[in-house]
PDB file of C-alpha atoms in Angstrom:
ATOM      1  CA  MET A  15       0.097   0.005  -0.011  1.00  0.00           C
ATOM      2  CA  ARG A  16       1.224   3.507  -0.803  1.00  0.00           C
ATOM      3  CA  HIS A  17       1.221   5.435   2.268  1.00  0.00           C
ATOM      4  CA  LEU A  18       1.749   9.548   2.461  1.00  0.00           C
ATOM      5  CA  ILE A  19       2.532  10.610   6.322  1.00  0.00           C
ATOM      6  CA  ILE A  20       2.292  14.396   6.379  1.00  0.00           C
ATOM      7  CA  TYR A  21       3.498  15.241  10.028  1.00  0.00           C
ATOM      8  CA  ALA A  22       3.817  18.695  11.846  1.00  0.00           C
ATOM      9  CA  HIS A  23       6.508  19.240  14.965  1.00  0.00           C
ATOM     10  CA  PRO A  24       9.163  21.563  15.208  1.00  0.00           C
ATOM     11  CA  ASN A  25      11.276  19.086  18.042  1.00  0.00           C
ATOM     12  CA  ASP A  26      12.832  15.784  17.191  1.00  0.00           C
ATOM     13  CA  GLU A  27      13.221  15.306  20.460  1.00  0.00           C
ATOM     14  CA  SER A  28       9.334  15.294  20.587  1.00  0.00           C
ATOM     15  CA  LEU A  29       6.564  12.485  21.743  1.00  0.00           C
ATOM     16  CA  ASN A  30       5.344  13.384  18.171  1.00  0.00           C
ATOM     17  CA  HIS A  31       8.563  13.094  16.568  1.00  0.00           C
ATOM     18  CA  SER A  32       9.027   9.268  18.269  1.00  0.00           C
ATOM     19  CA  ILE A  33       4.844   8.466  16.937  1.00  0.00           C
ATOM     20  CA  LEU A  34       6.693   9.365  13.842  1.00  0.00           C
ATOM     21  CA  ASN A  35       9.230   6.814  14.080  1.00  0.00           C
ATOM     22  CA  THR A  36       6.854   4.600  15.237  1.00  0.00           C
ATOM     23  CA  VAL A  37       4.628   5.104  12.226  1.00  0.00           C
ATOM     24  CA  THR A  38       7.571   5.064  10.078  1.00  0.00           C
ATOM     25  CA  LYS A  39       9.450   1.794  11.043  1.00  0.00           C
ATOM     26  CA  HIS A  40       6.206  -0.315  11.497  1.00  0.00           C
ATOM     27  CA  LEU A  41       5.010   0.758   7.658  1.00  0.00           C
ATOM     28  CA  GLU A  42       8.803  -0.285   6.382  1.00  0.00           C
ATOM     29  CA  SER A  43       8.277  -3.455   8.150  1.00  0.00           C
ATOM     30  CA  GLN A  44       4.740  -4.590   6.278  1.00  0.00           C
ATOM     31  CA  ASN A  45       6.809  -3.521   3.080  1.00  0.00           C
ATOM     32  CA  HIS A  46       4.433  -0.308   2.674  1.00  0.00           C
ATOM     33  CA  GLU A  47       5.409   2.137   0.155  1.00  0.00           C
ATOM     34  CA  ILE A  48       6.121   5.335   2.276  1.00  0.00           C
ATOM     35  CA  ILE A  49       6.481   9.329   1.961  1.00  0.00           C
ATOM     36  CA  THR A  50       6.916  11.526   4.711  1.00  0.00           C
ATOM     37  CA  ARG A  51       6.442  15.435   4.479  1.00  0.00           C
ATOM     38  CA  ASP A  52       7.736  16.917   7.671  1.00  0.00           C
ATOM     39  CA  LEU A  53       6.272  20.098   6.969  1.00  0.00           C
ATOM     40  CA  TYR A  54       9.323  22.409   9.463  1.00  0.00           C
ATOM     41  CA  LYS A  55      11.683  20.203   7.635  1.00  0.00           C
ATOM     42  CA  ILE A  56      10.573  20.887   4.464  1.00  0.00           C
ATOM     43  CA  SER A  57       9.947  24.759   5.365  1.00  0.00           C
ATOM     44  CA  PHE A  58       6.336  24.598   3.643  1.00  0.00           C
ATOM     45  CA  ASP A  59       4.842  28.218   3.344  1.00  0.00           C
ATOM     46  CA  PRO A  60       1.435  28.058   5.824  1.00  0.00           C
ATOM     47  CA  VAL A  61       0.061  31.343   4.086  1.00  0.00           C
ATOM     48  CA  LEU A  62      -2.466  31.088   2.068  1.00  0.00           C
ATOM     49  CA  SER A  63      -2.143  34.220  -0.449  1.00  0.00           C
ATOM     50  CA  LEU A  64      -4.668  35.592  -2.778  1.00  0.00           C
ATOM     51  CA  ASP A  65      -2.082  34.326  -5.986  1.00  0.00           C
ATOM     52  CA  ASP A  66      -3.062  30.794  -4.290  1.00  0.00           C
ATOM     53  CA  MET A  67      -6.754  31.321  -3.891  1.00  0.00           C
ATOM     54  CA  GLN A  68      -7.020  33.048  -7.598  1.00  0.00           C
ATOM     55  CA  ARG A  69      -5.102  30.341  -9.004  1.00  0.00           C
ATOM     56  CA  GLN A  70      -7.986  27.332  -7.735  1.00  0.00           C
ATOM     57  CA  PHE A  71     -10.294  28.484 -10.304  1.00  0.00           C
ATOM     58  CA  THR A  72      -7.731  28.312 -12.848  1.00  0.00           C
ATOM     59  CA  GLY A  73      -6.287  24.597 -11.895  1.00  0.00           C
ATOM     60  CA  GLU A  74      -2.522  26.020 -11.688  1.00  0.00           C
ATOM     61  CA  ALA A  75      -1.652  25.290  -8.693  1.00  0.00           C
ATOM     62  CA  ALA A  76       1.952  27.121  -7.653  1.00  0.00           C
ATOM     63  CA  GLU A  77       4.688  24.452  -7.717  1.00  0.00           C
ATOM     64  CA  ASP A  78       4.960  24.208  -3.941  1.00  0.00           C
ATOM     65  CA  ILE A  79       1.349  23.061  -3.600  1.00  0.00           C
ATOM     66  CA  LYS A  80       1.224  21.365  -7.062  1.00  0.00           C
ATOM     67  CA  ARG A  81       4.099  19.281  -5.289  1.00  0.00           C
ATOM     68  CA  GLU A  82       2.311  18.104  -2.228  1.00  0.00           C
ATOM     69  CA  GLN A  83      -0.599  17.003  -4.393  1.00  0.00           C
ATOM     70  CA  ASP A  84       0.862  15.017  -6.271  1.00  0.00           C
ATOM     71  CA  HIS A  85       1.872  13.233  -3.032  1.00  0.00           C
ATOM     72  CA  ILE A  86      -1.537  12.969  -2.066  1.00  0.00           C
ATOM     73  CA  SER A  87      -3.040  11.862  -5.481  1.00  0.00           C
ATOM     74  CA  TRP A  88      -0.067   9.144  -5.413  1.00  0.00           C
ATOM     75  CA  ALA A  89      -1.248   8.087  -1.878  1.00  0.00           C
ATOM     76  CA  GLU A  90      -3.441   4.934  -0.980  1.00  0.00           C
ATOM     77  CA  GLN A  91      -3.593   6.287   2.598  1.00  0.00           C
ATOM     78  CA  ILE A  92      -2.630   9.112   4.564  1.00  0.00           C
ATOM     79  CA  THR A  93      -1.058   9.535   8.214  1.00  0.00           C
ATOM     80  CA  PHE A  94      -1.416  13.403   9.781  1.00  0.00           C
ATOM     81  CA  ILE A  95       0.618  13.197  13.165  1.00  0.00           C
ATOM     82  CA  TYR A  96       0.429  16.683  14.876  1.00  0.00           C
ATOM     83  CA  PRO A  97      -0.201  17.728  17.841  1.00  0.00           C
ATOM     84  CA  ILE A  98      -3.942  19.970  19.326  1.00  0.00           C
ATOM     85  CA  TRP A  99      -2.088  23.540  19.715  1.00  0.00           C
ATOM     86  CA  TRP A 100      -4.716  25.895  20.953  1.00  0.00           C
ATOM     87  CA  THR A 101      -7.712  23.646  20.863  1.00  0.00           C
ATOM     88  CA  GLY A 102      -6.809  23.076  17.052  1.00  0.00           C
ATOM     89  CA  LEU A 103      -4.164  22.307  14.324  1.00  0.00           C
ATOM     90  CA  PRO A 104      -0.746  24.308  14.817  1.00  0.00           C
ATOM     91  CA  ALA A 105      -0.377  26.861  11.634  1.00  0.00           C
ATOM     92  CA  ILE A 106       1.878  25.047   9.482  1.00  0.00           C
ATOM     93  CA  MET A 107      -0.806  22.157   9.868  1.00  0.00           C
ATOM     94  CA  LYS A 108      -3.878  24.182   9.358  1.00  0.00           C
ATOM     95  CA  GLY A 109      -1.603  26.348   6.552  1.00  0.00           C
ATOM     96  CA  TYR A 110      -1.254  23.062   4.967  1.00  0.00           C
ATOM     97  CA  ILE A 111      -4.507  22.303   4.452  1.00  0.00           C
ATOM     98  CA  ASP A 112      -5.472  25.543   3.827  1.00  0.00           C
ATOM     99  CA  ARG A 113      -2.815  25.683   0.404  1.00  0.00           C
ATOM    100  CA  VAL A 114      -3.401  21.882  -0.734  1.00  0.00           C
ATOM    101  CA  PHE A 115      -6.667  21.142  -0.312  1.00  0.00           C
ATOM    102  CA  SER A 116      -7.982  23.321  -1.905  1.00  0.00           C
ATOM    103  CA  TYR A 117     -10.957  24.272  -4.056  1.00  0.00           C
ATOM    104  CA  GLY A 118     -10.990  21.601  -7.513  1.00  0.00           C
ATOM    105  CA  PHE A 119      -8.377  19.209  -5.894  1.00  0.00           C
ATOM    106  CA  ALA A 120      -9.860  18.293  -2.666  1.00  0.00           C
ATOM    107  CA  TYR A 121     -13.791  19.511  -2.817  1.00  0.00           C
ATOM    108  CA  ARG A 122     -15.616  21.313  -5.544  1.00  0.00           C
ATOM    109  CA  TYR A 123     -19.720  22.010  -5.839  1.00  0.00           C
ATOM    110  CA  ASP A 124     -21.398  20.520  -8.372  1.00  0.00           C
ATOM    111  CA  GLN A 125     -24.592  22.339  -8.722  1.00  0.00           C
ATOM    112  CA  GLY A 126     -24.327  24.239  -5.338  1.00  0.00           C
ATOM    113  CA  VAL A 127     -24.135  20.264  -3.927  1.00  0.00           C
ATOM    114  CA  GLN A 128     -20.413  19.796  -2.090  1.00  0.00           C
ATOM    115  CA  LYS A 129     -18.708  17.231  -3.445  1.00  0.00           C
ATOM    116  CA  GLY A 130     -15.544  15.370  -2.016  1.00  0.00           C
ATOM    117  CA  LEU A 131     -12.827  14.564  -4.393  1.00  0.00           C
ATOM    118  CA  LEU A 132     -10.146  12.319  -2.286  1.00  0.00           C
ATOM    119  CA  LYS A 133     -12.952   9.400  -2.331  1.00  0.00           C
ATOM    120  CA  GLY A 134     -10.837   5.907  -2.368  1.00  0.00           C
ATOM    121  CA  LYS A 135      -8.584   7.218   0.408  1.00  0.00           C
ATOM    122  CA  SER A 136      -8.446   6.485   3.744  1.00  0.00           C
ATOM    123  CA  THR A 137      -6.822   8.296   6.652  1.00  0.00           C
ATOM    124  CA  VAL A 138      -5.174   7.975  10.171  1.00  0.00           C
ATOM    125  CA  ILE A 139      -5.204  10.874  12.639  1.00  0.00           C
ATOM    126  CA  ILE A 140      -2.977  10.834  15.431  1.00  0.00           C
ATOM    127  CA  ASN A 141      -3.091  13.508  18.282  1.00  0.00           C
ATOM    128  CA  THR A 142      -1.263  14.247  21.250  1.00  0.00           C
ATOM    129  CA  HIS A 143      -2.358  16.960  23.970  1.00  0.00           C
ATOM    130  CA  GLY A 144      -1.942  18.182  27.042  1.00  0.00           C
ATOM    131  CA  LYS A 145      -5.377  18.194  28.748  1.00  0.00           C
ATOM    132  CA  SER A 146      -7.031  14.909  29.789  1.00  0.00           C
ATOM    133  CA  HIS A 147      -9.539  12.988  28.135  1.00  0.00           C
ATOM    134  CA  GLU A 148     -12.256  13.769  31.172  1.00  0.00           C
ATOM    135  CA  GLU A 149     -11.333  17.655  30.854  1.00  0.00           C
ATOM    136  CA  TYR A 150     -11.866  17.379  26.900  1.00  0.00           C
ATOM    137  CA  ASN A 151     -15.327  15.270  27.318  1.00  0.00           C
ATOM    138  CA  ARG A 152     -16.385  17.934  30.478  1.00  0.00           C
ATOM    139  CA  VAL A 153     -16.231  20.546  28.007  1.00  0.00           C
ATOM    140  CA  GLY A 154     -17.175  18.989  24.707  1.00  0.00           C
ATOM    141  CA  MET A 155     -13.997  19.759  23.198  1.00  0.00           C
ATOM    142  CA  ASP A 156     -13.704  16.132  21.931  1.00  0.00           C
ATOM    143  CA  LYS A 157     -16.725  15.937  20.088  1.00  0.00           C
ATOM    144  CA  ALA A 158     -15.956  19.638  18.800  1.00  0.00           C
ATOM    145  CA  LEU A 159     -12.151  18.499  17.630  1.00  0.00           C
ATOM    146  CA  GLU A 160     -14.023  15.849  15.869  1.00  0.00           C
ATOM    147  CA  LEU A 161     -16.418  17.578  13.903  1.00  0.00           C
ATOM    148  CA  THR A 162     -14.158  20.850  12.982  1.00  0.00           C
ATOM    149  CA  SER A 163     -11.166  18.124  12.115  1.00  0.00           C
ATOM    150  CA  ASP A 164     -12.996  14.681  11.140  1.00  0.00           C
ATOM    151  CA  HIS A 165     -16.162  16.300   9.592  1.00  0.00           C
ATOM    152  CA  GLY A 166     -14.980  19.707   8.700  1.00  0.00           C
ATOM    153  CA  ILE A 167     -11.808  18.158   6.588  1.00  0.00           C
ATOM    154  CA  PHE A 168     -11.129  15.030   5.873  1.00  0.00           C
ATOM    155  CA  ILE A 169     -14.339  13.495   5.487  1.00  0.00           C
ATOM    156  CA  TYR A 170     -15.527  16.924   3.695  1.00  0.00           C
ATOM    157  CA  SER A 171     -12.821  16.043   1.365  1.00  0.00           C
ATOM    158  CA  GLY A 172     -14.058  12.709   0.738  1.00  0.00           C
ATOM    159  CA  LEU A 173     -11.364  10.927   3.405  1.00  0.00           C
ATOM    160  CA  ASN A 174     -12.504   7.547   4.498  1.00  0.00           C
ATOM    161  CA  VAL A 175     -11.038   8.317   8.523  1.00  0.00           C
ATOM    162  CA  ILE A 176     -10.107   4.980   9.819  1.00  0.00           C
ATOM    163  CA  ARG A 177      -9.592   5.746  13.430  1.00  0.00           C
ATOM    164  CA  HIS A 178      -8.850   9.589  15.035  1.00  0.00           C
ATOM    165  CA  PHE A 179      -6.297   9.000  17.831  1.00  0.00           C
ATOM    166  CA  PHE A 180      -6.346  11.239  20.869  1.00  0.00           C
ATOM    167  CA  PHE A 181      -3.443  10.473  22.967  1.00  0.00           C
ATOM    168  CA  ASP A 182      -3.834  12.830  26.650  1.00  0.00           C
ATOM    169  CA  ARG A 183      -1.709  14.178  29.452  1.00  0.00           C
ATOM    170  CA  ALA A 184       0.745  13.497  26.672  1.00  0.00           C
ATOM    171  CA  ASP A 185       3.333  15.621  28.778  1.00  0.00           C
ATOM    172  CA  LYS A 186       3.077  13.981  31.479  1.00  0.00           C
ATOM    173  CA  ALA A 187       2.850  10.096  30.114  1.00  0.00           C
ATOM    174  CA  SER A 188       4.503   7.190  31.123  1.00  0.00           C
ATOM    175  CA  ARG A 189       7.029   5.265  28.997  1.00  0.00           C
ATOM    176  CA  GLU A 190       4.384   2.807  29.502  1.00  0.00           C
ATOM    177  CA  GLU A 191       1.251   4.876  28.272  1.00  0.00           C
ATOM    178  CA  VAL A 192       3.524   5.643  25.646  1.00  0.00           C
ATOM    179  CA  GLU A 193       4.347   2.144  24.685  1.00  0.00           C
ATOM    180  CA  LEU A 194       0.557   1.322  24.861  1.00  0.00           C
ATOM    181  CA  TRP A 195      -0.153   4.301  22.515  1.00  0.00           C
ATOM    182  CA  LYS A 196       2.106   2.902  20.053  1.00  0.00           C
ATOM    183  CA  ASN A 197       1.011  -0.734  19.809  1.00  0.00           C
ATOM    184  CA  GLN A 198      -2.619   0.806  19.079  1.00  0.00           C
ATOM    185  CA  ILE A 199      -0.813   2.677  16.607  1.00  0.00           C
ATOM    186  CA  ARG A 200       0.913  -0.149  15.482  1.00  0.00           C
ATOM    187  CA  ASN A 201      -2.307  -2.718  15.378  1.00  0.00           C
ATOM    188  CA  ILE A 202      -3.932   0.208  12.807  1.00  0.00           C
ATOM    189  CA  TYR A 203      -2.131  -0.840  10.128  1.00  0.00           C
ATOM    190  CA  PRO A 204      -2.918  -3.949   8.018  1.00  0.00           C
ATOM    191  CA  GLU A 205       0.108  -6.236   7.208  1.00  0.00           C
ATOM    192  CA  VAL A 206       0.870  -6.498   3.393  1.00  0.00           C
ATOM    193  CA  THR A 207       0.050  -9.811   2.203  1.00  0.00           C
ATOM    194  CA  THR A 208       1.260 -11.204  -1.254  1.00  0.00           C
ATOM    195  CA  VAL A 209      -0.202 -13.758  -3.298  1.00  0.00           C
ATOM    196  CA  PRO A 210       2.523 -16.421  -3.958  1.00  0.00           C
ATOM    197  CA  GLU A 211       3.284 -17.004  -7.805  1.00  0.00           C
ATOM    198  CA  PHE A 212       2.667 -20.129  -9.422  1.00  0.00           C
ATOM    199  CA  LYS A 213       4.813 -21.261 -11.911  1.00  0.00           C
ATOM    200  CA  LEU A 214       2.676 -23.751 -14.428  1.00  0.00           C
TER     201      LEU A 214
END
């Protein structure tokens, strides 16, 4: 399977980077094809410009956007890895969505009816956050995040959300908790099975 990993965290010593390594090593061990886009490492420009907006309606995306869209078109499954900051996506990830998930590529309107254009692709979203699940549940933040990201971005674009992980109290997690999370992540990706070749 062709896997695209879209990752956003500036610290190579972070839990998010450790999760990235876990996903990458697991997919490699299962012989999946992988492309990783580390948005900080590639210095992705997150600012949606007037030129970007005008290009959406001509179908002529800027070179950096077209490159990312080509990766998405190539992928069968997309994994997003990023922390929850201020109850939302880091600015660089939000800017990636703003610029790359553009009209005519990720969605369009047919006679006023919205249509997701990334159908046939699946996605896994992996988030860390500092608050506890209990706190998020009490104020409805868990449902709000699922509504704004799962439905407002990914499902809206036609993606099939396989799983959205929310790893809570991430800054206080024990080694045992982190290893449990990593096992949950490994178990979400199917093994590649090969059909044996028979010689006549």
